[in-house]
PDB file of C-alpha atoms in Angstrom:
ATOM      1  CA  MET A   4      -0.067   0.094  -0.221  1.00 82.00           C
ATOM      2  CA  TYR A   5       1.128   3.662  -0.723  1.00 88.00           C
ATOM      3  CA  PHE A   6      -0.248   5.268   2.498  1.00 88.00           C
ATOM      4  CA  GLU A   7       1.282   4.691   5.611  1.00 85.00           C
ATOM      5  CA  SER A   8      -1.548   3.710   7.848  1.00 89.00           C
ATOM      6  CA  PHE A   9      -5.246   3.150   7.495  1.00 88.00           C
ATOM      7  CA  ALA A  10      -6.342   6.904   8.437  1.00 89.00           C
ATOM      8  CA  ALA A  11      -4.008   8.124   5.928  1.00 90.00           C
ATOM      9  CA  LEU A  12      -5.616   6.101   3.274  1.00 92.00           C
ATOM     10  CA  ILE A  13      -9.012   7.557   4.415  1.00 89.00           C
ATOM     11  CA  SER A  14      -7.955  11.338   4.852  1.00 88.00           C
ATOM     12  CA  MET A  15      -5.736  11.223   1.791  1.00 91.00           C
ATOM     13  CA  GLU A  16      -4.180  14.580   2.855  1.00 88.00           C
ATOM     14  CA  GLY A  17      -7.345  16.019   2.677  1.00 89.00           C
ATOM     15  CA  HIS A  18      -8.574  14.907  -0.573  1.00 92.00           C
ATOM     16  CA  GLY A  19     -10.287  11.926   0.951  1.00 92.00           C
ATOM     17  CA  PRO A  20     -14.129  13.114   1.198  1.00 93.00           C
ATOM     18  CA  TYR A  21     -13.943  13.983  -2.581  1.00 95.00           C
ATOM     19  CA  VAL A  22     -12.018  10.432  -3.818  1.00 96.00           C
ATOM     20  CA  TRP A  23     -14.208   8.578  -1.102  1.00 96.00           C
ATOM     21  CA  PHE A  24     -17.846  10.466  -1.886  1.00 97.00           C
ATOM     22  CA  SER A  25     -16.850   9.832  -5.897  1.00 97.00           C
ATOM     23  CA  TYR A  26     -16.458   6.278  -5.541  1.00 97.00           C
ATOM     24  CA  GLY A  27     -19.193   5.580  -3.120  1.00 97.00           C
ATOM     25  CA  VAL A  28     -21.694   7.225  -5.487  1.00 98.00           C
ATOM     26  CA  GLY A  29     -19.809   4.985  -8.723  1.00 98.00           C
ATOM     27  CA  ILE A  30     -20.463   1.724  -6.669  1.00 98.00           C
ATOM     28  CA  VAL A  31     -23.925   2.515  -5.677  1.00 98.00           C
ATOM     29  CA  VAL A  32     -24.781   3.748  -9.502  1.00 98.00           C
ATOM     30  CA  LEU A  33     -23.422   0.862 -11.078  1.00 98.00           C
ATOM     31  CA  ALA A  34     -25.133  -1.688  -8.481  1.00 98.00           C
ATOM     32  CA  SER A  35     -28.198  -0.238  -9.073  1.00 98.00           C
ATOM     33  CA  LEU A  36     -27.997  -0.542 -12.721  1.00 98.00           C
ATOM     34  CA  LEU A  37     -27.630  -4.414 -12.145  1.00 98.00           C
ATOM     35  CA  VAL A  38     -30.053  -4.542  -9.432  1.00 98.00           C
ATOM     36  CA  ALA A  39     -32.783  -2.736 -11.859  1.00 98.00           C
ATOM     37  CA  ALA A  40     -31.986  -5.545 -14.461  1.00 98.00           C
ATOM     38  CA  ARG A  41     -32.326  -8.242 -12.141  1.00 97.00           C
ATOM     39  CA  ARG A  42     -35.605  -6.745 -10.589  1.00 97.00           C
ATOM     40  CA  ARG A  43     -36.986  -6.606 -14.363  1.00 97.00           C
ATOM     41  CA  ARG A  44     -36.053 -10.043 -14.998  1.00 96.00           C
ATOM     42  CA  ALA A  45     -37.792 -11.462 -11.859  1.00 95.00           C
ATOM     43  CA  GLN A  46     -40.995  -9.506 -12.624  1.00 95.00           C
ATOM     44  CA  LEU A  47     -40.884 -10.788 -15.964  1.00 94.00           C
ATOM     45  CA  GLU A  48     -40.732 -14.378 -14.938  1.00 92.00           C
ATOM     46  CA  GLN A  49     -43.407 -14.079 -12.475  1.00 92.00           C
ATOM     47  CA  MET A  50     -45.421 -12.313 -14.983  1.00 90.00           C
ATOM     48  CA  LEU A  51     -45.092 -14.761 -17.624  1.00 89.00           C
ATOM     49  CA  LYS A  52     -45.351 -17.962 -15.538  1.00 88.00           C
ATOM     50  CA  ALA A  53     -48.663 -16.216 -14.352  1.00 89.00           C
ATOM     51  CA  ALA A  54     -49.703 -16.007 -17.592  1.00 86.00           C
ATOM     52  CA  ALA A  55     -48.971 -19.438 -18.474  1.00 83.00           C
ATOM     53  CA  ARG A  56     -50.785 -20.798 -15.682  1.00 86.00           C
ATOM     54  CA  ARG A  57     -53.855 -18.920 -16.429  1.00 87.00           C
ATOM     55  CA  GLU A  58     -53.458 -20.409 -19.696  1.00 83.00           C
ATOM     56  CA  GLN A  59     -53.307 -23.881 -18.552  1.00 84.00           C
ATOM     57  CA  GLN A  60     -56.497 -23.436 -16.469  1.00 89.00           C
ATOM     58  CA  GLN A  61     -58.107 -21.933 -19.307  1.00 88.00           C
ATOM     59  CA  ASN A  62     -57.055 -24.786 -21.333  1.00 86.00           C
ATOM     60  CA  LYS A  63     -58.611 -27.381 -18.568  1.00 86.00           C
ATOM     61  CA  ALA A  64     -61.761 -25.356 -18.488  1.00 86.00           C
ATOM     62  CA  ALA A  65     -62.130 -25.489 -22.067  1.00 84.00           C
ATOM     63  CA  VAL A  66     -61.635 -29.407 -22.123  1.00 82.00           C
ATOM     64  CA  THR A  67     -64.012 -29.994 -19.189  1.00 79.00           C
ATOM     65  CA  GLY A  68     -66.523 -27.556 -20.500  1.00 70.00           C
ATOM     66  CA  GLU A  69     -66.766 -29.435 -23.927  1.00 60.00           C
ATOM     67  CA  ARG A  70     -67.631 -32.845 -22.292  1.00 54.00           C
TER      68      ARG A  70
ATOM     69  CA  MET B  28     -21.386 -19.016 -43.473  1.00 57.00           C
ATOM     70  CA  SER B  29     -21.833 -16.047 -45.525  1.00 70.00           C
ATOM     71  CA  PHE B  30     -22.409 -12.521 -43.888  1.00 71.00           C
ATOM     72  CA  TRP B  31     -26.027 -12.726 -44.940  1.00 71.00           C
ATOM     73  CA  THR B  32     -26.498 -15.748 -42.916  1.00 72.00           C
ATOM     74  CA  TYR B  33     -24.670 -14.355 -39.860  1.00 70.00           C
ATOM     75  CA  PHE B  34     -26.836 -11.380 -40.178  1.00 69.00           C
ATOM     76  CA  HIS B  35     -30.232 -13.235 -40.021  1.00 70.00           C
ATOM     77  CA  LYS B  36     -28.988 -15.026 -37.057  1.00 68.00           C
ATOM     78  CA  TRP B  37     -27.704 -12.219 -35.256  1.00 69.00           C
ATOM     79  CA  GLY B  38     -31.300 -10.598 -36.054  1.00 77.00           C
ATOM     80  CA  SER B  39     -33.105 -13.795 -34.235  1.00 88.00           C
ATOM     81  CA  PRO B  40     -33.963 -12.747 -30.839  1.00 92.00           C
ATOM     82  CA  ARG B  41     -34.154 -16.227 -29.819  1.00 93.00           C
ATOM     83  CA  TRP B  42     -30.486 -17.107 -31.131  1.00 93.00           C
ATOM     84  CA  PHE B  43     -29.297 -14.087 -29.317  1.00 94.00           C
ATOM     85  CA  TYR B  44     -30.653 -14.779 -26.191  1.00 95.00           C
ATOM     86  CA  GLN B  45     -29.151 -18.301 -26.177  1.00 93.00           C
ATOM     87  CA  PHE B  46     -25.883 -17.029 -27.534  1.00 94.00           C
ATOM     88  CA  SER B  47     -25.936 -13.999 -24.916  1.00 96.00           C
ATOM     89  CA  GLY B  48     -26.440 -16.284 -21.915  1.00 95.00           C
ATOM     90  CA  ARG B  49     -23.316 -18.215 -22.987  1.00 96.00           C
ATOM     91  CA  LEU B  50     -21.453 -14.938 -23.249  1.00 97.00           C
ATOM     92  CA  MET B  51     -22.575 -13.265 -20.371  1.00 97.00           C
ATOM     93  CA  PRO B  52     -20.211 -14.765 -17.323  1.00 97.00           C
ATOM     94  CA  TRP B  53     -17.093 -13.550 -19.521  1.00 97.00           C
ATOM     95  CA  LEU B  54     -18.328 -10.292 -19.154  1.00 98.00           C
ATOM     96  CA  ALA B  55     -19.826 -10.062 -15.769  1.00 98.00           C
ATOM     97  CA  ILE B  56     -16.712 -11.932 -14.229  1.00 98.00           C
ATOM     98  CA  PRO B  57     -14.171  -9.762 -15.783  1.00 98.00           C
ATOM     99  CA  ALA B  58     -16.173  -6.598 -15.344  1.00 98.00           C
ATOM    100  CA  VAL B  59     -16.362  -7.074 -11.263  1.00 98.00           C
ATOM    101  CA  VAL B  60     -12.872  -8.251 -11.043  1.00 98.00           C
ATOM    102  CA  LEU B  61     -11.361  -5.682 -13.025  1.00 98.00           C
ATOM    103  CA  LEU B  62     -13.361  -2.653 -11.748  1.00 98.00           C
ATOM    104  CA  LEU B  63     -13.200  -3.327  -7.712  1.00 97.00           C
ATOM    105  CA  GLY B  64      -9.378  -4.532  -8.331  1.00 97.00           C
ATOM    106  CA  GLY B  65      -8.570  -1.488 -10.249  1.00 97.00           C
ATOM    107  CA  PHE B  66     -10.520   0.676  -8.062  1.00 97.00           C
ATOM    108  CA  ALA B  67      -8.453  -0.908  -5.184  1.00 96.00           C
ATOM    109  CA  TRP B  68      -5.364  -0.645  -6.742  1.00 95.00           C
ATOM    110  CA  GLY B  69      -5.860   2.868  -7.664  1.00 94.00           C
ATOM    111  CA  LEU B  70      -7.122   4.035  -4.581  1.00 95.00           C
ATOM    112  CA  ALA B  71      -4.485   2.615  -2.253  1.00 93.00           C
ATOM    113  CA  PHE B  72      -1.119   1.389  -4.221  1.00 93.00           C
ATOM    114  CA  VAL B  73      -0.580   4.013  -6.893  1.00 91.00           C
ATOM    115  CA  PRO B  74       1.560   6.907  -5.904  1.00 90.00           C
ATOM    116  CA  PRO B  75      -0.138  10.290  -5.704  1.00 89.00           C
ATOM    117  CA  ASP B  76       0.222  12.974  -8.418  1.00 88.00           C
ATOM    118  CA  PHE B  77       2.796  15.174  -8.125  1.00 83.00           C
ATOM    119  CA  LYS B  78       0.680  18.448  -8.732  1.00 85.00           C
ATOM    120  CA  GLN B  79      -2.621  17.154  -8.012  1.00 88.00           C
ATOM    121  CA  GLY B  80      -2.032  15.245  -5.088  1.00 89.00           C
ATOM    122  CA  ASN B  81      -4.740  12.326  -4.296  1.00 92.00           C
ATOM    123  CA  SER B  82      -7.443  13.839  -5.664  1.00 92.00           C
ATOM    124  CA  PHE B  83      -6.314  12.121  -9.148  1.00 93.00           C
ATOM    125  CA  ARG B  84      -7.489   9.166  -7.876  1.00 95.00           C
ATOM    126  CA  ILE B  85     -10.673   9.961  -8.979  1.00 96.00           C
ATOM    127  CA  ILE B  86      -9.295   9.302 -12.583  1.00 95.00           C
ATOM    128  CA  TYR B  87      -9.551   5.776 -12.413  1.00 96.00           C
ATOM    129  CA  LEU B  88     -13.504   6.107 -12.160  1.00 97.00           C
ATOM    130  CA  HIS B  89     -14.059   9.607 -14.205  1.00 97.00           C
ATOM    131  CA  VAL B  90     -12.201   8.271 -17.116  1.00 96.00           C
ATOM    132  CA  PRO B  91     -13.993   4.989 -17.546  1.00 97.00           C
ATOM    133  CA  ALA B  92     -17.275   6.225 -17.108  1.00 98.00           C
ATOM    134  CA  SER B  93     -16.597   9.146 -19.469  1.00 97.00           C
ATOM    135  CA  ALA B  94     -15.167   6.954 -22.125  1.00 97.00           C
ATOM    136  CA  VAL B  95     -17.516   4.017 -21.710  1.00 98.00           C
ATOM    137  CA  ALA B  96     -20.454   6.556 -21.678  1.00 98.00           C
ATOM    138  CA  MET B  97     -19.428   7.828 -25.320  1.00 97.00           C
ATOM    139  CA  GLY B  98     -18.953   4.331 -26.577  1.00 97.00           C
ATOM    140  CA  ALA B  99     -21.964   3.499 -25.564  1.00 98.00           C
ATOM    141  CA  TYR B 100     -23.738   6.463 -27.003  1.00 98.00           C
ATOM    142  CA  MET B 101     -22.058   5.220 -30.457  1.00 97.00           C
ATOM    143  CA  LEU B 102     -23.218   1.586 -30.030  1.00 98.00           C
ATOM    144  CA  MET B 103     -26.833   2.928 -29.494  1.00 98.00           C
ATOM    145  CA  ALA B 104     -26.434   5.159 -32.548  1.00 98.00           C
ATOM    146  CA  THR B 105     -25.398   2.240 -34.365  1.00 97.00           C
ATOM    147  CA  ALA B 106     -27.867  -0.172 -33.100  1.00 97.00           C
ATOM    148  CA  GLY B 107     -30.461   2.823 -34.176  1.00 97.00           C
ATOM    149  CA  ALA B 108     -28.990   2.831 -37.667  1.00 97.00           C
ATOM    150  CA  ILE B 109     -29.177  -0.903 -38.392  1.00 96.00           C
ATOM    151  CA  HIS B 110     -32.834  -0.897 -37.173  1.00 95.00           C
ATOM    152  CA  LEU B 111     -33.753   1.749 -39.367  1.00 95.00           C
ATOM    153  CA  ILE B 112     -31.723   0.627 -42.427  1.00 95.00           C
ATOM    154  CA  TRP B 113     -32.430  -3.272 -42.201  1.00 92.00           C
ATOM    155  CA  ARG B 114     -35.732  -3.215 -40.105  1.00 91.00           C
ATOM    156  CA  MET B 115     -33.999  -5.258 -37.333  1.00 92.00           C
ATOM    157  CA  LYS B 116     -36.131  -5.648 -34.220  1.00 93.00           C
ATOM    158  CA  LEU B 117     -33.330  -6.957 -32.490  1.00 95.00           C
ATOM    159  CA  ALA B 118     -30.835  -3.448 -33.097  1.00 96.00           C
ATOM    160  CA  ALA B 119     -34.201  -1.241 -31.827  1.00 96.00           C
ATOM    161  CA  MET B 120     -34.082  -3.630 -28.376  1.00 96.00           C
ATOM    162  CA  VAL B 121     -30.245  -3.054 -28.167  1.00 97.00           C
ATOM    163  CA  MET B 122     -30.866   0.618 -28.497  1.00 97.00           C
ATOM    164  CA  LYS B 123     -33.281   0.603 -25.778  1.00 97.00           C
ATOM    165  CA  SER B 124     -31.182  -1.327 -23.751  1.00 97.00           C
ATOM    166  CA  VAL B 125     -28.252   1.035 -23.659  1.00 98.00           C
ATOM    167  CA  ALA B 126     -29.890   3.969 -23.118  1.00 98.00           C
ATOM    168  CA  PRO B 127     -30.218   3.822 -19.474  1.00 98.00           C
ATOM    169  CA  VAL B 128     -26.545   2.605 -18.528  1.00 98.00           C
ATOM    170  CA  GLY B 129     -25.430   5.214 -20.888  1.00 98.00           C
ATOM    171  CA  ALA B 130     -26.930   8.127 -18.872  1.00 98.00           C
ATOM    172  CA  ALA B 131     -25.977   6.372 -15.562  1.00 98.00           C
ATOM    173  CA  LEU B 132     -22.270   6.395 -16.552  1.00 98.00           C
ATOM    174  CA  THR B 133     -22.520  10.008 -18.145  1.00 98.00           C
ATOM    175  CA  PHE B 134     -23.654  11.276 -14.674  1.00 98.00           C
ATOM    176  CA  LEU B 135     -21.067   9.572 -13.042  1.00 98.00           C
ATOM    177  CA  ALA B 136     -18.652  10.904 -15.486  1.00 98.00           C
ATOM    178  CA  LEU B 137     -19.975  14.676 -14.666  1.00 97.00           C
ATOM    179  CA  LEU B 138     -20.246  14.069 -10.903  1.00 98.00           C
ATOM    180  CA  THR B 139     -16.812  12.775 -10.556  1.00 97.00           C
ATOM    181  CA  GLY B 140     -15.320  15.333 -12.832  1.00 96.00           C
ATOM    182  CA  ALA B 141     -16.777  18.429 -10.402  1.00 96.00           C
ATOM    183  CA  VAL B 142     -15.955  16.765  -7.333  1.00 96.00           C
ATOM    184  CA  TRP B 143     -12.570  16.108  -8.738  1.00 94.00           C
ATOM    185  CA  GLY B 144     -12.132  19.792  -9.910  1.00 93.00           C
ATOM    186  CA  LYS B 145     -13.080  21.334  -6.477  1.00 93.00           C
ATOM    187  CA  PRO B 146     -10.160  20.442  -4.325  1.00 93.00           C
ATOM    188  CA  THR B 147      -7.942  20.570  -7.684  1.00 89.00           C
ATOM    189  CA  TRP B 148      -8.444  23.321  -9.698  1.00 89.00           C
ATOM    190  CA  GLY B 149     -10.942  25.134  -6.896  1.00 90.00           C
ATOM    191  CA  THR B 150     -14.338  25.036  -8.607  1.00 91.00           C
ATOM    192  CA  TYR B 151     -17.248  22.351  -9.235  1.00 94.00           C
ATOM    193  CA  TRP B 152     -18.091  23.680 -12.681  1.00 93.00           C
ATOM    194  CA  VAL B 153     -16.983  25.564 -15.533  1.00 90.00           C
ATOM    195  CA  TRP B 154     -18.844  26.097 -18.955  1.00 91.00           C
ATOM    196  CA  ASP B 155     -15.649  24.804 -20.921  1.00 88.00           C
ATOM    197  CA  ALA B 156     -16.155  22.909 -24.257  1.00 89.00           C
ATOM    198  CA  ARG B 157     -15.712  19.319 -22.833  1.00 91.00           C
ATOM    199  CA  ILE B 158     -18.078  19.909 -19.805  1.00 93.00           C
ATOM    200  CA  THR B 159     -20.880  21.309 -21.729  1.00 94.00           C
ATOM    201  CA  SER B 160     -20.272  18.939 -24.245  1.00 95.00           C
ATOM    202  CA  VAL B 161     -20.804  15.850 -21.961  1.00 97.00           C
ATOM    203  CA  LEU B 162     -23.731  17.698 -20.211  1.00 97.00           C
ATOM    204  CA  ILE B 163     -25.306  17.662 -24.031  1.00 97.00           C
ATOM    205  CA  LEU B 164     -24.479  14.014 -24.093  1.00 98.00           C
ATOM    206  CA  PHE B 165     -26.305  13.563 -20.563  1.00 98.00           C
ATOM    207  CA  PHE B 166     -29.525  15.312 -21.884  1.00 98.00           C
ATOM    208  CA  LEU B 167     -29.504  13.386 -25.111  1.00 98.00           C
ATOM    209  CA  TYR B 168     -29.690  10.197 -23.262  1.00 98.00           C
ATOM    210  CA  LEU B 169     -32.626  11.630 -21.152  1.00 98.00           C
ATOM    211  CA  GLY B 170     -34.222  12.586 -24.394  1.00 97.00           C
ATOM    212  CA  ILE B 171     -34.047   9.332 -25.492  1.00 97.00           C
ATOM    213  CA  LEU B 172     -35.158   7.635 -22.368  1.00 97.00           C
ATOM    214  CA  ALA B 173     -38.329  10.344 -22.612  1.00 97.00           C
ATOM    215  CA  LEU B 174     -39.078   9.830 -26.166  1.00 96.00           C
ATOM    216  CA  GLN B 175     -39.326   5.877 -25.699  1.00 94.00           C
ATOM    217  CA  GLN B 176     -42.023   6.699 -22.709  1.00 92.00           C
ATOM    218  CA  ALA B 177     -43.814   9.307 -25.418  1.00 94.00           C
ATOM    219  CA  PHE B 178     -44.967   6.873 -27.839  1.00 93.00           C
ATOM    220  CA  GLU B 179     -47.610   4.020 -27.134  1.00 90.00           C
ATOM    221  CA  ASN B 180     -46.598   2.622 -30.557  1.00 93.00           C
ATOM    222  CA  GLN B 181     -43.114   0.368 -29.939  1.00 91.00           C
ATOM    223  CA  GLU B 182     -42.077   0.668 -33.150  1.00 92.00           C
ATOM    224  CA  ALA B 183     -42.713   4.418 -33.649  1.00 95.00           C
ATOM    225  CA  ALA B 184     -40.970   5.070 -30.481  1.00 95.00           C
ATOM    226  CA  ALA B 185     -37.988   3.124 -32.029  1.00 96.00           C
ATOM    227  CA  LYS B 186     -37.808   4.937 -34.895  1.00 96.00           C
ATOM    228  CA  ALA B 187     -37.946   8.390 -33.422  1.00 96.00           C
ATOM    229  CA  CYS B 188     -35.264   7.105 -30.925  1.00 97.00           C
ATOM    230  CA  ALA B 189     -32.852   6.063 -33.694  1.00 97.00           C
ATOM    231  CA  VAL B 190     -33.431   9.337 -35.364  1.00 97.00           C
ATOM    232  CA  LEU B 191     -32.811  11.089 -32.344  1.00 97.00           C
ATOM    233  CA  ALA B 192     -29.684   8.952 -31.174  1.00 97.00           C
ATOM    234  CA  ILE B 193     -28.072   9.359 -34.895  1.00 97.00           C
ATOM    235  CA  VAL B 194     -28.335  12.824 -35.004  1.00 96.00           C
ATOM    236  CA  GLY B 195     -27.138  13.181 -31.457  1.00 96.00           C
ATOM    237  CA  ALA B 196     -23.620  11.326 -32.632  1.00 96.00           C
ATOM    238  CA  VAL B 197     -22.544  14.417 -33.904  1.00 95.00           C
ATOM    239  CA  ASN B 198     -22.064  15.322 -30.443  1.00 95.00           C
ATOM    240  CA  ILE B 199     -19.282  12.521 -29.739  1.00 95.00           C
ATOM    241  CA  PRO B 200     -16.323  14.011 -32.080  1.00 94.00           C
ATOM    242  CA  ILE B 201     -16.970  17.318 -30.363  1.00 93.00           C
ATOM    243  CA  ILE B 202     -16.226  16.092 -26.828  1.00 93.00           C
ATOM    244  CA  TYR B 203     -13.534  13.721 -27.892  1.00 90.00           C
ATOM    245  CA  TRP B 204     -11.691  16.680 -29.786  1.00 88.00           C
ATOM    246  CA  SER B 205     -12.859  19.721 -27.563  1.00 87.00           C
ATOM    247  CA  VAL B 206     -10.106  19.704 -25.245  1.00 81.00           C
ATOM    248  CA  GLU B 207      -7.477  20.118 -28.216  1.00 79.00           C
ATOM    249  CA  TRP B 208     -10.015  22.754 -30.075  1.00 80.00           C
ATOM    250  CA  TRP B 209     -10.889  25.005 -27.181  1.00 77.00           C
ATOM    251  CA  TYR B 210      -8.186  24.444 -24.248  1.00 69.00           C
ATOM    252  CA  SER B 211      -9.385  25.607 -21.089  1.00 68.00           C
ATOM    253  CA  LEU B 212      -9.572  23.852 -17.562  1.00 68.00           C
ATOM    254  CA  HIS B 213     -10.213  20.274 -18.673  1.00 76.00           C
ATOM    255  CA  GLN B 214      -6.607  18.613 -19.188  1.00 76.00           C
ATOM    256  CA  PRO B 215      -6.121  16.895 -22.488  1.00 74.00           C
ATOM    257  CA  ALA B 216      -6.472  13.097 -22.992  1.00 75.00           C
ATOM    258  CA  SER B 217      -3.533  11.501 -21.452  1.00 74.00           C
ATOM    259  CA  ILE B 218      -3.721   8.069 -23.274  1.00 69.00           C
ATOM    260  CA  LYS B 219      -3.160   8.784 -26.827  1.00 66.00           C
ATOM    261  CA  PHE B 220      -4.063   6.199 -30.146  1.00 62.00           C
ATOM    262  CA  VAL B 221      -1.322   8.119 -31.807  1.00 62.00           C
ATOM    263  CA  GLY B 222       2.080   8.848 -29.995  1.00 65.00           C
ATOM    264  CA  GLU B 223       3.363   8.321 -26.449  1.00 66.00           C
ATOM    265  CA  SER B 224       0.872   8.656 -23.321  1.00 68.00           C
ATOM    266  CA  THR B 225       1.381  11.202 -20.965  1.00 72.00           C
ATOM    267  CA  ILE B 226       1.080   9.301 -17.798  1.00 80.00           C
ATOM    268  CA  HIS B 227       3.158   7.265 -16.001  1.00 82.00           C
ATOM    269  CA  SER B 228       2.785   3.475 -16.370  1.00 83.00           C
ATOM    270  CA  SER B 229       2.445   2.642 -12.791  1.00 85.00           C
ATOM    271  CA  MET B 230      -0.639   5.066 -12.841  1.00 87.00           C
ATOM    272  CA  LEU B 231      -1.749   3.816 -16.403  1.00 90.00           C
ATOM    273  CA  ARG B 232      -1.958   0.368 -15.645  1.00 92.00           C
ATOM    274  CA  PRO B 233      -4.963   0.203 -13.114  1.00 94.00           C
ATOM    275  CA  LEU B 234      -6.617   2.806 -15.680  1.00 95.00           C
ATOM    276  CA  ILE B 235      -6.660   0.080 -18.126  1.00 95.00           C
ATOM    277  CA  ALA B 236      -7.777  -2.276 -16.001  1.00 97.00           C
ATOM    278  CA  THR B 237     -10.795  -0.079 -14.939  1.00 97.00           C
ATOM    279  CA  LEU B 238     -11.650   1.433 -18.610  1.00 97.00           C
ATOM    280  CA  THR B 239     -11.373  -2.395 -19.945  1.00 97.00           C
ATOM    281  CA  GLY B 240     -13.935  -3.594 -16.690  1.00 98.00           C
ATOM    282  CA  MET B 241     -16.165  -0.634 -17.667  1.00 98.00           C
ATOM    283  CA  TYR B 242     -16.528  -2.017 -20.918  1.00 98.00           C
ATOM    284  CA  CYS B 243     -17.054  -5.481 -19.936  1.00 98.00           C
ATOM    285  CA  PHE B 244     -19.817  -3.476 -17.301  1.00 98.00           C
ATOM    286  CA  LEU B 245     -21.585  -2.191 -20.540  1.00 98.00           C
ATOM    287  CA  GLY B 246     -21.559  -5.134 -22.521  1.00 98.00           C
ATOM    288  CA  TRP B 247     -22.868  -7.014 -19.376  1.00 98.00           C
ATOM    289  CA  MET B 248     -25.703  -4.495 -18.550  1.00 98.00           C
ATOM    290  CA  VAL B 249     -26.873  -4.313 -22.341  1.00 98.00           C
ATOM    291  CA  LEU B 250     -27.141  -8.326 -22.648  1.00 98.00           C
ATOM    292  CA  LEU B 251     -29.296  -8.237 -19.276  1.00 98.00           C
ATOM    293  CA  ASN B 252     -31.335  -5.312 -20.121  1.00 98.00           C
ATOM    294  CA  THR B 253     -31.614  -6.870 -24.126  1.00 97.00           C
ATOM    295  CA  ARG B 254     -32.465 -10.373 -22.702  1.00 97.00           C
ATOM    296  CA  ASN B 255     -35.128  -8.907 -20.411  1.00 97.00           C
ATOM    297  CA  GLU B 256     -36.883  -6.672 -23.742  1.00 96.00           C
ATOM    298  CA  ILE B 257     -36.589 -10.160 -25.574  1.00 96.00           C
ATOM    299  CA  LEU B 258     -38.267 -12.058 -23.334  1.00 95.00           C
ATOM    300  CA  TYR B 259     -41.184  -9.281 -22.979  1.00 94.00           C
ATOM    301  CA  ARG B 260     -41.467  -8.816 -26.543  1.00 93.00           C
ATOM    302  CA  GLU B 261     -41.471 -12.666 -27.451  1.00 92.00           C
ATOM    303  CA  ARG B 262     -43.487 -13.630 -24.334  1.00 91.00           C
ATOM    304  CA  ASN B 263     -46.235 -15.404 -26.562  1.00 89.00           C
ATOM    305  CA  THR B 264     -43.870 -17.604 -28.084  1.00 90.00           C
ATOM    306  CA  ARG B 265     -43.515 -21.243 -27.386  1.00 89.00           C
ATOM    307  CA  TRP B 266     -39.493 -21.048 -26.866  1.00 91.00           C
ATOM    308  CA  VAL B 267     -39.978 -18.097 -24.239  1.00 91.00           C
ATOM    309  CA  LYS B 268     -42.518 -20.239 -22.312  1.00 86.00           C
ATOM    310  CA  ASP B 269     -40.160 -23.102 -22.540  1.00 85.00           C
ATOM    311  CA  VAL B 270     -37.412 -20.926 -21.011  1.00 85.00           C
ATOM    312  CA  LEU B 271     -39.417 -19.716 -18.361  1.00 81.00           C
ATOM    313  CA  THR B 272     -40.886 -23.189 -17.282  1.00 76.00           C
ATOM    314  CA  GLY B 273     -36.893 -24.789 -17.653  1.00 70.00           C
ATOM    315  CA  ALA B 274     -37.779 -26.665 -20.321  1.00 59.00           C
ATOM    316  CA  GLY B 275     -34.819 -24.534 -22.556  1.00 50.00           C
ATOM    317  CA  SER B 276     -32.088 -22.536 -21.230  1.00 48.00           C
TER     318      SER B 276
END
């Protein structure tokens, strides 16, 4: 490590708040892109599975209705 | 296989879905490793800049975010052009998938630039050519996101977005050369395609890592978003039903 102590790494001779804030926001923004994509995927799976179940039930109802 | 066979294959959402599923780990793993590793490297192990001090460490986020935001725009405009010319539906889905990622990266580029500016040059913001043209890039991304929502008709939305994306692409070379044309507060590029880079190799290596990682991250996010879009638009097809019930991959 370049810095002599953990405290020096945090403070970065006064530039710490700027640097750490940038990286903090950076990680949050990048992670939220990933989370948003995963959420959308989960939502789609739920929606499409529910639609498939409805379709199956309708088919069943149609078959029993015919008899 | 001829070019046109490839072209039709690439235009098939089903083929793209299956191919991208196999490709994704090869983008996801390098993205996470190179970004997190490169950030740690740049934050803790590289010596500070002799003029700027430690604030320069923001470079390992600022430059990849900026460069990939521009690269993403070119990808979006190219996909838009392919959609307009060949009516390829998949290209419209890719175009739509790039926009939120590009907007987020442009936001990061502007924010990290401002935060870097304060301790280094004494100001968060100046209306110089580089910063202003990147702000315009951000508005272009927001415009495309808004335009997508403005249409009921999916096809009309895709066409309008493609036109805006293509017209807006004129901004990309302006951003790239702005620091050469109008020299002001923003420093010129340190990595050059032609000639020697003006950055020491110990500082350059982590930058190459995060830059590569950010490109992988863009690819990963675009694939995730495009796959979601494919599932939604093809939701009534047999193969999508098979994928979701576990019969296919």
